Every structure is written in structure tokens, then in C-alpha cells.
Coordinates of C-alpha atoms and ligand atoms in Angstrom, one line a residue:
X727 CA -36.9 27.3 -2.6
X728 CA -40.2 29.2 -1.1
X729 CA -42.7 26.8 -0.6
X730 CA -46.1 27.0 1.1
X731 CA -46.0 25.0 4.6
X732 CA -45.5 21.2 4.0
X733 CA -43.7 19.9 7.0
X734 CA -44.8 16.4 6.0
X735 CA -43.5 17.0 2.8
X736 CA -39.3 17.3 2.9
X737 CA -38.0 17.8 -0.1
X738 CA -36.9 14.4 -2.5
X739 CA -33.7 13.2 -3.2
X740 CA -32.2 14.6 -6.0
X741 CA -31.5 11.2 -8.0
X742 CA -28.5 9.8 -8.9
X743 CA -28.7 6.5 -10.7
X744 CA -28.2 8.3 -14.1
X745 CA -24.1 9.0 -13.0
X746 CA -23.5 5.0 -13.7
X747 CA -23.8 6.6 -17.3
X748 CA -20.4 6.3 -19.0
X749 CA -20.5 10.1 -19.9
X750 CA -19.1 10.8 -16.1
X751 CA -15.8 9.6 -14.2
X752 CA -15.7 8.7 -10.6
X753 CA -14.4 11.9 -10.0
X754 CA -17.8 13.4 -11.0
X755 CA -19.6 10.6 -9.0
X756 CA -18.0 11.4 -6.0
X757 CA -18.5 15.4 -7.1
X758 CA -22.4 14.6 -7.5
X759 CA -23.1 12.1 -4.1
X760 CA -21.2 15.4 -1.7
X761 CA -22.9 17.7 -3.8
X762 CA -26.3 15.6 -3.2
X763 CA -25.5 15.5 0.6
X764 CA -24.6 19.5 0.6
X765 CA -27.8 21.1 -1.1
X766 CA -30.4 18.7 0.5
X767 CA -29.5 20.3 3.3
X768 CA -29.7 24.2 2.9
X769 CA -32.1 26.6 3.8
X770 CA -32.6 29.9 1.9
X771 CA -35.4 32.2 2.8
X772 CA -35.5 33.3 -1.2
X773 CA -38.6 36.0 -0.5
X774 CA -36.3 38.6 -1.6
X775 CA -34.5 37.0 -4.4
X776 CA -31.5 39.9 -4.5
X777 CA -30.9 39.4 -0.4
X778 CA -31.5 35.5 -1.1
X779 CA -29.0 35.2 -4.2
X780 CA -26.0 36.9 -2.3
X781 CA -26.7 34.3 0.8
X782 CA -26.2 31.5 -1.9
X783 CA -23.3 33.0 -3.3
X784 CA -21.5 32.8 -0.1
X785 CA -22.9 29.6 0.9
X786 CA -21.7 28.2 -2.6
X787 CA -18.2 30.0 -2.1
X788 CA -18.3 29.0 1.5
X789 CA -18.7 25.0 0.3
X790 CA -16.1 25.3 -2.6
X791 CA -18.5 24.6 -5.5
X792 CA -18.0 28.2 -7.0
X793 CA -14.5 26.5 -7.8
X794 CA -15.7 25.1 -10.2
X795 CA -16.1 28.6 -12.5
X796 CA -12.9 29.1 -13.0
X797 CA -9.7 26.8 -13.6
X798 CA -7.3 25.7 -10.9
X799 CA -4.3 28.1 -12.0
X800 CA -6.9 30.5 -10.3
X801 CA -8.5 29.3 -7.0
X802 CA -10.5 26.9 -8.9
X803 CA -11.1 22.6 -8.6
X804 CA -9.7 21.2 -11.8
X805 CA -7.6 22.6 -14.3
X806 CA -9.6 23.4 -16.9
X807 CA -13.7 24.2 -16.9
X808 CA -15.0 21.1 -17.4
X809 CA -18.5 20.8 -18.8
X810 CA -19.7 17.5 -16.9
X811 CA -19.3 18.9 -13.2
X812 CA -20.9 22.1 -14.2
X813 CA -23.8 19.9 -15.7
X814 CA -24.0 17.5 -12.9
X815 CA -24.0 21.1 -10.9
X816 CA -26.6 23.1 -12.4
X817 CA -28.9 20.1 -12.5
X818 CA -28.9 19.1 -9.1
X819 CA -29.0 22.5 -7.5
X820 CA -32.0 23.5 -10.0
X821 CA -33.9 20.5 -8.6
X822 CA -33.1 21.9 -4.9
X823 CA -34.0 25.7 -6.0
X824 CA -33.7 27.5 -9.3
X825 CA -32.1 30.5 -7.6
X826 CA -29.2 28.5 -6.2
X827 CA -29.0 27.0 -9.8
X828 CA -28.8 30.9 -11.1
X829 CA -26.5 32.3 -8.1
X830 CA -23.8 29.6 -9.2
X831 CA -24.4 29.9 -13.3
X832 CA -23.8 33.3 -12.8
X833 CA -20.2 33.3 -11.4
X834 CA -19.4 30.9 -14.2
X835 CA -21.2 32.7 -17.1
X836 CA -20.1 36.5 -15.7
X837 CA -16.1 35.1 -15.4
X838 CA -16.5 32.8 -18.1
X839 CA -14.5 35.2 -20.8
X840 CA -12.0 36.4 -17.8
X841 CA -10.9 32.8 -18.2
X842 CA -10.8 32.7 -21.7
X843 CA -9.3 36.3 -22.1
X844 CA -7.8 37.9 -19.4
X845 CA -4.3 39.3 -19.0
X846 CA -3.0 37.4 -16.2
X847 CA -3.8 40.7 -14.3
X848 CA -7.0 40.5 -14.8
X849 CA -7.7 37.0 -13.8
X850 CA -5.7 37.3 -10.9
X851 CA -7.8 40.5 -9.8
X852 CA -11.3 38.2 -10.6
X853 CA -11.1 34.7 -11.2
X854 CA -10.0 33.9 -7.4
X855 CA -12.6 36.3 -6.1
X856 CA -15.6 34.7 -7.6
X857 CA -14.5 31.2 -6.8
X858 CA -14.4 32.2 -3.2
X859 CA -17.9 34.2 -3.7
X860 CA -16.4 37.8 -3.1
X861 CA -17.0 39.3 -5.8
X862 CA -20.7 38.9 -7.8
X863 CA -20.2 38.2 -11.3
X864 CA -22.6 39.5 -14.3
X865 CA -22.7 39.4 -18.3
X866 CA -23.7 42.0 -20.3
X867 CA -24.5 41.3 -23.5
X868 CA -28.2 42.3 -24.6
X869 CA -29.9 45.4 -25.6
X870 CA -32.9 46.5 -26.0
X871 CA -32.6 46.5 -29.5
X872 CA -30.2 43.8 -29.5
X873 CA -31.4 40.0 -27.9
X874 CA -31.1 37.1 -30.6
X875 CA -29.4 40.0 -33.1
X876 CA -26.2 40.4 -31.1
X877 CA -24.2 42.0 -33.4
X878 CA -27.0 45.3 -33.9
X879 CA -25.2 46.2 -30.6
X880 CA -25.2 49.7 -30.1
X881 CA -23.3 50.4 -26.7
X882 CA -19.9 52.3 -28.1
X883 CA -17.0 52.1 -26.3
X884 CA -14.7 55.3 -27.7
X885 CA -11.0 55.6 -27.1
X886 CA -10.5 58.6 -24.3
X887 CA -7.2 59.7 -23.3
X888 CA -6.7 57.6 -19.8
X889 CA -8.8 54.8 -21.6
X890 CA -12.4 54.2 -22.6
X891 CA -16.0 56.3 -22.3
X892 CA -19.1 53.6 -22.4
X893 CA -22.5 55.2 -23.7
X894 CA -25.6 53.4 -24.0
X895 CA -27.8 50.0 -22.5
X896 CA -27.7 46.8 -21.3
X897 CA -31.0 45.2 -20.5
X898 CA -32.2 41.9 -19.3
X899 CA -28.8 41.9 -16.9
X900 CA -28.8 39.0 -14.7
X901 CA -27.3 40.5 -11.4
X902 CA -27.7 43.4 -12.4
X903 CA -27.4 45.7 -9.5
X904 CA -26.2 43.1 -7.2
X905 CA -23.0 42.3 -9.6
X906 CA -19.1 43.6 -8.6
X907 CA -18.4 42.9 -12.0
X908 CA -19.9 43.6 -15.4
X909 CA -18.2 41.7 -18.6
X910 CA -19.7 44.2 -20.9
X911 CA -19.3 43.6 -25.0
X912 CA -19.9 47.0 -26.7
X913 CA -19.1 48.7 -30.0
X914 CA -15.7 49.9 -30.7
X915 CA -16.0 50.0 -34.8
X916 CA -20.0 51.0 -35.4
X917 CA -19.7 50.0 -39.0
X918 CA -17.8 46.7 -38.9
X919 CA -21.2 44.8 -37.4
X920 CA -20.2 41.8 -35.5
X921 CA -16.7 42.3 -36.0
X922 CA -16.3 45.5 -34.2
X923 CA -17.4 45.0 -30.7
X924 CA -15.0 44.5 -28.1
X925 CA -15.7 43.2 -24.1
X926 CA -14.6 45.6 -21.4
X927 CA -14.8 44.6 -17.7
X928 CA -16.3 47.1 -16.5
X929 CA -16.4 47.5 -12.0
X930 CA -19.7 48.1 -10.6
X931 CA -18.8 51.4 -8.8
X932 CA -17.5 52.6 -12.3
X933 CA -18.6 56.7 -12.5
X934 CA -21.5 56.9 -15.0
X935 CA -22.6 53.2 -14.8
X936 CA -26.7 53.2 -13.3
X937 CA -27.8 49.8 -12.5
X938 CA -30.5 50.8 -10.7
X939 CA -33.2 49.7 -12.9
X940 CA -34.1 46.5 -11.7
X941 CA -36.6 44.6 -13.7
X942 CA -39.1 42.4 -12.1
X943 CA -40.3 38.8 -14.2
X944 CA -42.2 36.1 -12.8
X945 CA -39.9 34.4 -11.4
X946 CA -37.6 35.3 -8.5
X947 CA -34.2 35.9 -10.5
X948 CA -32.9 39.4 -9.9
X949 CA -32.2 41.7 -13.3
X950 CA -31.7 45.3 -14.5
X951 CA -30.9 47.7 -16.8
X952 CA -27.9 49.2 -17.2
X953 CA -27.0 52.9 -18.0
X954 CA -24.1 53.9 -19.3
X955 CA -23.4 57.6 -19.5
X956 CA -19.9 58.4 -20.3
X957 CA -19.1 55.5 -18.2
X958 CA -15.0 55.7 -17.8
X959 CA -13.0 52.7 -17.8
X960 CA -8.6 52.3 -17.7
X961 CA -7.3 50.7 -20.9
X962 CA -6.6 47.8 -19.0
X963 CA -10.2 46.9 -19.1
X964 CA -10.7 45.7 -22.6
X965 CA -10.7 41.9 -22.0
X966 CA -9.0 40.1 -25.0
X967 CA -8.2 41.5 -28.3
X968 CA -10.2 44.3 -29.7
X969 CA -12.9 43.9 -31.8
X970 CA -12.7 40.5 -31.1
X971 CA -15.8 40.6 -28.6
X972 CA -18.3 39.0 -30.7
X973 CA -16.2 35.9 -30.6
X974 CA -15.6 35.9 -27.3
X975 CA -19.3 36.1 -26.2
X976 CA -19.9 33.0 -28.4
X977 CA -16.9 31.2 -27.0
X978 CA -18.5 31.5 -23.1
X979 CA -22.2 31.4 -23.9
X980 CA -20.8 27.7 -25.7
X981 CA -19.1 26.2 -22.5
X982 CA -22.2 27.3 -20.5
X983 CA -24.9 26.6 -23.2
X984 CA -25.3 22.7 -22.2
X985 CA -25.5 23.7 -18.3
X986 CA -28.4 25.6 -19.5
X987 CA -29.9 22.3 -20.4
X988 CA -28.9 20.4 -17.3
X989 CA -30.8 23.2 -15.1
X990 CA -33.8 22.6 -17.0
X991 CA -33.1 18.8 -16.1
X992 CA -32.8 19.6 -12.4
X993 CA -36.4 21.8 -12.8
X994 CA -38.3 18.4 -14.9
X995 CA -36.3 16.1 -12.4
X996 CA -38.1 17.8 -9.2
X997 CA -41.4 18.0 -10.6
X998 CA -41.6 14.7 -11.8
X999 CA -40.3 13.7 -8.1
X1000 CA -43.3 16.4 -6.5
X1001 CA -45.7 14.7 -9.0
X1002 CA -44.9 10.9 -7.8
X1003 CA -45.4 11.6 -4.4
X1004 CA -48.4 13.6 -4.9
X1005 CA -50.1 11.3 -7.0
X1006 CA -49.1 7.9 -4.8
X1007 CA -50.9 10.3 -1.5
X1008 CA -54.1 11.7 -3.6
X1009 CA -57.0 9.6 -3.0
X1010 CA -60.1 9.7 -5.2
X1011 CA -62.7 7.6 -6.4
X1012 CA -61.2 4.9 -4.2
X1013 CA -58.4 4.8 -5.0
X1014 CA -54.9 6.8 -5.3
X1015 CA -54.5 8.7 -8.4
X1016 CA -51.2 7.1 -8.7
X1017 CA -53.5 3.8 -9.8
X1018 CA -55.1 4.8 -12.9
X1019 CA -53.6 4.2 -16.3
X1020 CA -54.0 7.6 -17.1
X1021 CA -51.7 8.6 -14.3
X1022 CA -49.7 6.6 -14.9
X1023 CA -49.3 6.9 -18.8
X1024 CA -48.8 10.5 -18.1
X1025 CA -45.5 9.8 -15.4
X1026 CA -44.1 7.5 -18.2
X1027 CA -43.7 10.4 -20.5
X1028 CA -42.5 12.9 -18.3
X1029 CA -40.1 10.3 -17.3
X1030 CA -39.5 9.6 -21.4
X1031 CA -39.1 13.0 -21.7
X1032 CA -36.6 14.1 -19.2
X1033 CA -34.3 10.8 -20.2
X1034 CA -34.0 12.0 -23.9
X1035 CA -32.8 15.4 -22.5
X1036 CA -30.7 13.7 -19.8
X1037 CA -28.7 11.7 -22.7
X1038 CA -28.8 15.0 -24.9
X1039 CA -27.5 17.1 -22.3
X1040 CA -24.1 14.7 -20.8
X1041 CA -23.5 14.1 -24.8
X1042 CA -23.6 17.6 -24.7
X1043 CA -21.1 18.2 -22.1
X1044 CA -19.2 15.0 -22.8
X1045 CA -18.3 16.6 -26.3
X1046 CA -17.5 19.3 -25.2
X1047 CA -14.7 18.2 -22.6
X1048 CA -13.5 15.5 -25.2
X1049 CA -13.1 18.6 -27.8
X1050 CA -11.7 21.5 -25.7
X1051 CA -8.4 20.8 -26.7
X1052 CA -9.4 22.0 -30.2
X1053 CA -12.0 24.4 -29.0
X1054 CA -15.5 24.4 -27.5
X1055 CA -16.5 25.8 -30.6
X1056 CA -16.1 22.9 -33.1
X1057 CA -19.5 22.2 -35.2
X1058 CA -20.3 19.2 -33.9
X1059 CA -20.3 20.3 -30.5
X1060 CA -21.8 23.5 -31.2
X1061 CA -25.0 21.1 -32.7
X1062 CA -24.9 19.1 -29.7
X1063 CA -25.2 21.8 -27.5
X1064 CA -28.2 23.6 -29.3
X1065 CA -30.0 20.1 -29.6
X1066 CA -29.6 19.9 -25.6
X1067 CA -30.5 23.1 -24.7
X1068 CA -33.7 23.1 -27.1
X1069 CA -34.8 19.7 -25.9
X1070 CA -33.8 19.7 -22.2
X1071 CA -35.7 23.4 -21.7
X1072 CA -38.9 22.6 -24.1
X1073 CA -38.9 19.2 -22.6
X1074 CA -38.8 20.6 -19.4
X1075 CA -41.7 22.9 -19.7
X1076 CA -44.1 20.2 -20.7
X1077 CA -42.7 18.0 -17.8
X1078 CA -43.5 20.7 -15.3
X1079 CA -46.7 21.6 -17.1
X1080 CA -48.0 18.3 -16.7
X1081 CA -46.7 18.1 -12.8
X1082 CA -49.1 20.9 -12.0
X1083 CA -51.8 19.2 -13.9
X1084 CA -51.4 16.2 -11.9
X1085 CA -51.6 18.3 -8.8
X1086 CA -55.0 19.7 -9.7
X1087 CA -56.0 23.1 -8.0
X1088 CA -52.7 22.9 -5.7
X1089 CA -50.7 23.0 -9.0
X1090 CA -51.4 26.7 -9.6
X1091 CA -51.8 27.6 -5.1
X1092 CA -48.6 30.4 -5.4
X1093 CA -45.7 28.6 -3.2
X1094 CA -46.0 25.5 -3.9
X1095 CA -43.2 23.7 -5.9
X1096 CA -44.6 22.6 -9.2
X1097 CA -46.0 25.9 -9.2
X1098 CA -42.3 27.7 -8.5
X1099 CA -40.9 25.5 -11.3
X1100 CA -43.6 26.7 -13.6
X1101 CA -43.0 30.4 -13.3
X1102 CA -38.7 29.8 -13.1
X1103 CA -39.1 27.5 -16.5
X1104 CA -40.1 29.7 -18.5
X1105 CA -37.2 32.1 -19.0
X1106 CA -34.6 29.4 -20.1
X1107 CA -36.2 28.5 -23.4
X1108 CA -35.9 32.7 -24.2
X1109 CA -32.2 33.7 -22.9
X1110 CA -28.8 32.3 -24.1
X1111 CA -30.6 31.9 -27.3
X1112 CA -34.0 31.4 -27.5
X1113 CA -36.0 27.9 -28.9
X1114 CA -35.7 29.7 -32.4
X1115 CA -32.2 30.2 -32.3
X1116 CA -31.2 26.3 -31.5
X1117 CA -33.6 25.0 -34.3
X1118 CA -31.6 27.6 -37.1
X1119 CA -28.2 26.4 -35.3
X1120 CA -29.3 22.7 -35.9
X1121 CA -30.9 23.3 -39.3
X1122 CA -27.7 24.9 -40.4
X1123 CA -25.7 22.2 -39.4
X1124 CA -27.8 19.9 -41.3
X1125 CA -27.2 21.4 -44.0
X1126 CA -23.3 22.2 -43.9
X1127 CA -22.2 18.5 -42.7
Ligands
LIG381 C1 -34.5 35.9 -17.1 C2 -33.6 36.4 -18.2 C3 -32.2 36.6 -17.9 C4 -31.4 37.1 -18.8 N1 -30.1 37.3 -18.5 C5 -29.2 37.9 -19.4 C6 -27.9 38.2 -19.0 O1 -27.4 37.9 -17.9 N2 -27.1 38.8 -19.9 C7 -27.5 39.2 -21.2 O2 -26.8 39.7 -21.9 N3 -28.8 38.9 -21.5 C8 -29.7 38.3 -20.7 N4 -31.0 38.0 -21.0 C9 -31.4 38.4 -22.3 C10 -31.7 37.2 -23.3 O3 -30.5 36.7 -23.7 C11 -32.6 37.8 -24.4 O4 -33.8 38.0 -23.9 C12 -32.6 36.8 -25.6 O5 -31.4 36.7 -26.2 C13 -33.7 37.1 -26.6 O6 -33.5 38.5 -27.0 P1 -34.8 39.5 -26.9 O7 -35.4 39.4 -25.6 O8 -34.3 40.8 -27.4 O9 -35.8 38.9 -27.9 P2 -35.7 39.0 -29.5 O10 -34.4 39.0 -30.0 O11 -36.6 40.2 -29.9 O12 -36.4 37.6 -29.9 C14 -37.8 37.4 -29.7 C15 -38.2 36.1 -30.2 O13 -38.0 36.1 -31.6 C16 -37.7 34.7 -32.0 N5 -36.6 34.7 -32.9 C17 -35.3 35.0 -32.6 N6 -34.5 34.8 -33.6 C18 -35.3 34.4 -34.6 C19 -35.0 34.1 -36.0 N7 -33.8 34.2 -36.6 N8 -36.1 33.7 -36.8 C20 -37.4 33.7 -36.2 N9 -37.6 33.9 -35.0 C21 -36.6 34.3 -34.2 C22 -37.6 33.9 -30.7 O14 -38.8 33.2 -30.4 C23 -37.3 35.0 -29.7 O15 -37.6 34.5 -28.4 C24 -31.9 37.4 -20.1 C25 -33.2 37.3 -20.4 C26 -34.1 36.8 -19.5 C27 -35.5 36.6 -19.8

């Protein structure tokens, strides 16, 4: 994290009293306490967030926790992906910086349908390099014309004699232009809707793909557009069966959809940690602003706040782990992950909000903490389907069971 000049200020400990929770093994204990130990410790000069997310993509691969993107079978730490150490993950290295949180997501996310798809080829050529941090992994889904409304896609993939010409855009690319990899999902029946899109991995240095776009938001989290002018990729890049894509997409953004929540955790954690301290060392009116009632009526409902998205977010990930034998996609998991995801990340924002409240005029002074949690918030109750799209998920499922 970039933070103004505090050295009397280190940052808190990330806590840990929540793993006694019987939603985690001692495996992920042990997982969480090393992880604790690692990522208190690191420091990332983040002013340039694209220079800053490929030093914590190598520190990550460096440390082994990018091993935990991608199953064993493949240079990864246990043999399947397993939603409570990506959970415990996310979370704790959101409340140490939101980039570090986003520079491991990423590898996950970006390989995330390698694992579920690939030809043994293909996860050979991938899965091993992102574990290690070698190659920089992206997910290309969006367009503009085409956020929440996935399937009105209109990136066409057409069938060329040595394999496949891309034409189109990608927008809102995380990586983008810093990525090895794109897993790209892209038309290859225009009038079959969602069940004509197929996913393509598609190299970085692939003739006719532009990333050079980048897109600036307001928080450091590097992004771009992509270009795709007759972009030519070998058959063996269509990942999985054609015109499956749409299903495909929905299978990885499930397994990563309650890691979502647990990063928004990590962010409501930290600023509820910043806004203790701060309000236990502000004096006024005689006292510390840590003894009024008001204070401290305010701490107890960020803290009831980030509990009921702490208990939403490991049933979240506990479900899914129990289910993936039968698929992360079952209903009940699918509700359970919306639910996390729309609590933890609106939870979060009010959390944070009221941290920088609390901090008065040093809430909003750009650099310091609460202030870089405020601005990184934000985007996570918009992408891998906004607020809107949880509630309909949930309100369908109300109605269907
Ligand atoms: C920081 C960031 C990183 C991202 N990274 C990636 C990435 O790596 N890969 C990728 O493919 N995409 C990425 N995205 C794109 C993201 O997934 C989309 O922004 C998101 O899906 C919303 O799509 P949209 O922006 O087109 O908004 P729209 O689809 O236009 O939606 C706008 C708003 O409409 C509302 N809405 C949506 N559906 C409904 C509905 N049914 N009824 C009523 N209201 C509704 C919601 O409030 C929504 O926020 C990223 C976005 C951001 C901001």
C-alpha cells in the first residue's frame, strides 16, 4: 500500500481469531498464520500500479502462494482449487494492499478456465507458469456493449484456414497490457446468443491484438482495452468445447465469486483496524474520541457489519468445496455466493465510509489508508457482477426453491 508518512504508525495485524471458525481445517490455519507472517512484512512502492503489480506477482510466485491458482497436477498446492485458502488469501492480502489482493486474483481468475478446460497441452503450457508467476494472467470477457449482458458479445471468432481471425473489443481488462495471456470468450455463432460464444486463449504478442489502451480509474488497478483486428490464433487455442464459452465463463467467475467477497473483507477488516487506533490516539474535548458512545456505537456496527459478511463469505466458500464434486455451479451455492459477494462488498463500503468519517479531515488527505481503501472499494460492488446482478441471482432463487 502507498501511504502518506506514518512511521509511528506500522501497519496492524491482520486478525486471525475468526480461523477457530469450523468453516476452515488446520491446514488452512497453518495456511493463514505463514500467510499473516509473509505479507506483514512486504514492501511495494505501488506509485506505478503496472511496475508495482508485476513486483507482486513475482513476490507471490517467489513465496508459493500463486500455487494456489491452479491444482497440484500442475505446479499447484492442493489438488483441487479450493475456495477456503483462496478466501483466507484474498482477505488477508486486501487488508495488507488491495493491489497484492488483485495481482494474485488475477492469476487465479485469468487461468481459472485453463483449469477447467484445457487440453492437457494447454495446461501444461500455462497452469505451471502462472503458479510460478512467469506468465501474467488476464480474463477477457466484457465489452463495451457487453458488461452485466454477457451474452450481447460481439467479438467474432471466424474459422480461417490455419485456425481463427479475432475482430472486435474487450474493455474493462484487468491486466490488460501487462498480461502474457488473454482467456478471451468471443462469438463463434452470432445468432445462437449465449450459446454461441466460445473462449480462445489468445498470447499477448498475438499479430493484430492492441492492448495499448490502458484505462485509468481511481484506484491503482491497471486496465485496458483491447483491439482485435484480424487477430490470428492456431486451432489449438479454442479452450474447451466450442460454443460452450458462456458456460465456461460462469463456471470460473463461480469458484472466484466468493474471494471477491473475502477481499472486500480484507478492505472493511483494515479500516476498521485504521479506525480503532485512530480513534483510541485522537484527543478532543478531553478526552479520546475512542470514549464517546458515539464512537463507539459507530465501531460496533462496522464490526457487526464485517462479521455478517465474514460468516456469509466462509459459508460461501465452505459450500463450495463441500459441493465441487458435483459442480461449483449447484443453486445453492450459486445463492450463497451472490448473497456473499453482495453483502461482503456493500458492507464493506459503508465500513470504510464510516472509517474515513471517524478520521475527520485525514480521512479524505490522498495517501492515507482509509482514504486508499475508499477509492479501491468501489470497483468490487460493479465487476464480476454488479450489486444488481447478486440481488436478481438471490431473488431468482427465492423463487425457484
Ligand atoms: C476495476 C474493474 C475491473 C474489471 N476487470 C474486468 C476483467 O478483468 N475482465 C472482464 O471481462 N471485465 C472486467 N470488468 C468489467 C466488469 O465486469 C463490468 O464493468 C461489469 O460486468 C458491469 O458491466 P458494465 O460496466 O458494462 O455496466 P452495465 O452492464 O452497463 O451495468 C451498469 C449498471 O446497471 C445495473 N444493472 C445491471 N444489470 C441490471 C439488471 N438486470 N437490472 C437492473 N439494473 C441492472 C448495475 O447497477 C450495473 O452496475 C472490470 C470492471 C472494473 C470496474
Amino acid at each position: 500500500m502507498v501511504t502518506v508518512d506514518r512511521p509511528d504508525a506500522p501497519a496492524p495485524k491482520a486478525p486471525t481469531d475468526h480461523l477457530d471458525l469450523p468453516f476452515f481445517g488446520d491446514a488452512h490455519r497453518a495456511m493463514a498464520h505463514e500467510l499473516v507472517a509473509w505479507a506483514s512484512t512486504q514492501q511495494v512502492n505501488e506509485s506505478d500500479d503496472r511496475a508495482a503489480c508485476r513486483d507482486w506477482v513475482r513476490r507471490l510466485g517467489t513465496a508459493g502462494w500463486l500455487r494456489y491458482c491452479v491444482p497440484a497436477a500442475h505446479g499447484g498446492a492442493l489438488p483441487a482449487l479450493d475456495s477456503r485458502a483462496l478466501v483466507i488469501l484474498r482477505e488477508t492480502l486486501a487488508f495488507y494492499s488491495p493491489l497484492a489482493d488483485f495481482a494474485f486474483a488475477m492469476q487465479g481468475l485469468g487461468s481459472g478456465a485453463i483449469t477447467l478446460a484445457g487440453t492437457p497441452a494447454q495446461q501444461a503450457a500455462y497452469l505451471p507458469a502462472v503458479a510460478r508467476g512467469d506468465k501474467i494472467a488476464a480474463f477477457a470477457l466484457s465489452e463495451p456493449e457487453a458488461g452485466s449482458d454477457v451474452a450481447g458479445m460481439r467479438l467474432q471468432a471466424t474459422p480461417a484456414p490455419d485456425g481463427w481471425r479475432l475482430n472486435g473489443d474487450k474493455t474493462w481488462i484487468s491486466n490488460g497490457g501487462l498480461a502474457d495471456f488473454y482467456v478471451t470468450f468471443a462469438k463463434t455463432d452470432a445468432q445462437a446468443g449465449s450459446r454461441g460464444i466460445s473462449t480462445f486463449i489468445v498470447d499477448a504478442d498475438t499479430p493484430g491484438l492492441d492492448s495499448s489502451a490502458h484505462i485509468d480509474v481511481m484506484a491503482p488497478h491497471p486496465l485496458a482495452t483491447l483491439r482485435f483486428a484480424d487477430a490470428a490464433v492456431p486451432y489449438t487455442a479454442l479452450l474447451g468445447i466450442q460454443n460452450a464459452g458462456f458456460k465456461l465463463a460462469m463456471q470460473t467467475l463461480d469458484i472466484f465469486r466468493a474471494s471477491v467477497a473475502a477481499a472486500a473483507l480484507g478492505m472493511a477488516r483494515r479500516a476498521l483496524a485504521e479506525a480503532v487506533a485512530h480513534a483510541k490516539a485522537r484527543q478532543m474535548f478531553g478526552q479520546r474520541l475512542a470514549d464517546f458512545q458515539l464512537t463507539q456505537a459507530k465501531l460496533g456496527e462496522m464490526r457487526a457489519l464485517i462479521d455478517a459478511a465474514a460468516l456469509l463469505t466462509y459459508r460461501a466458500a465452505w459450500q463450495r468445496d463441500c459441493s465441487a464434486s458435483q459442480g461449483a455451479g449447484t443453486p445453492a451455492y450459486t445463492a450463497a455466493a451472490a448473497a456473499a459477494k453482495l453483502t461482503a462488498t456493500e458492507n464493506a463500503q459503508r465500513v470504510i465510509d464510516m472509517a474515513v468519517q471517524l478520521f475527520g479531515g485525514r480521512g479524505v488527505r490522498v495517501g492515507e489508508v482509509v482514504e486508499l481503501l475508499y477509492r479501491n472499494i468501489r470497483s468490487l460492488r460493479i465487476y464480476e457482477g454488479a450489486s444488481e446482478v447478486q440481488l436478481l441471482i438471490l431473488g431468482k432463487h427465492a423463487l425457484t426453491h
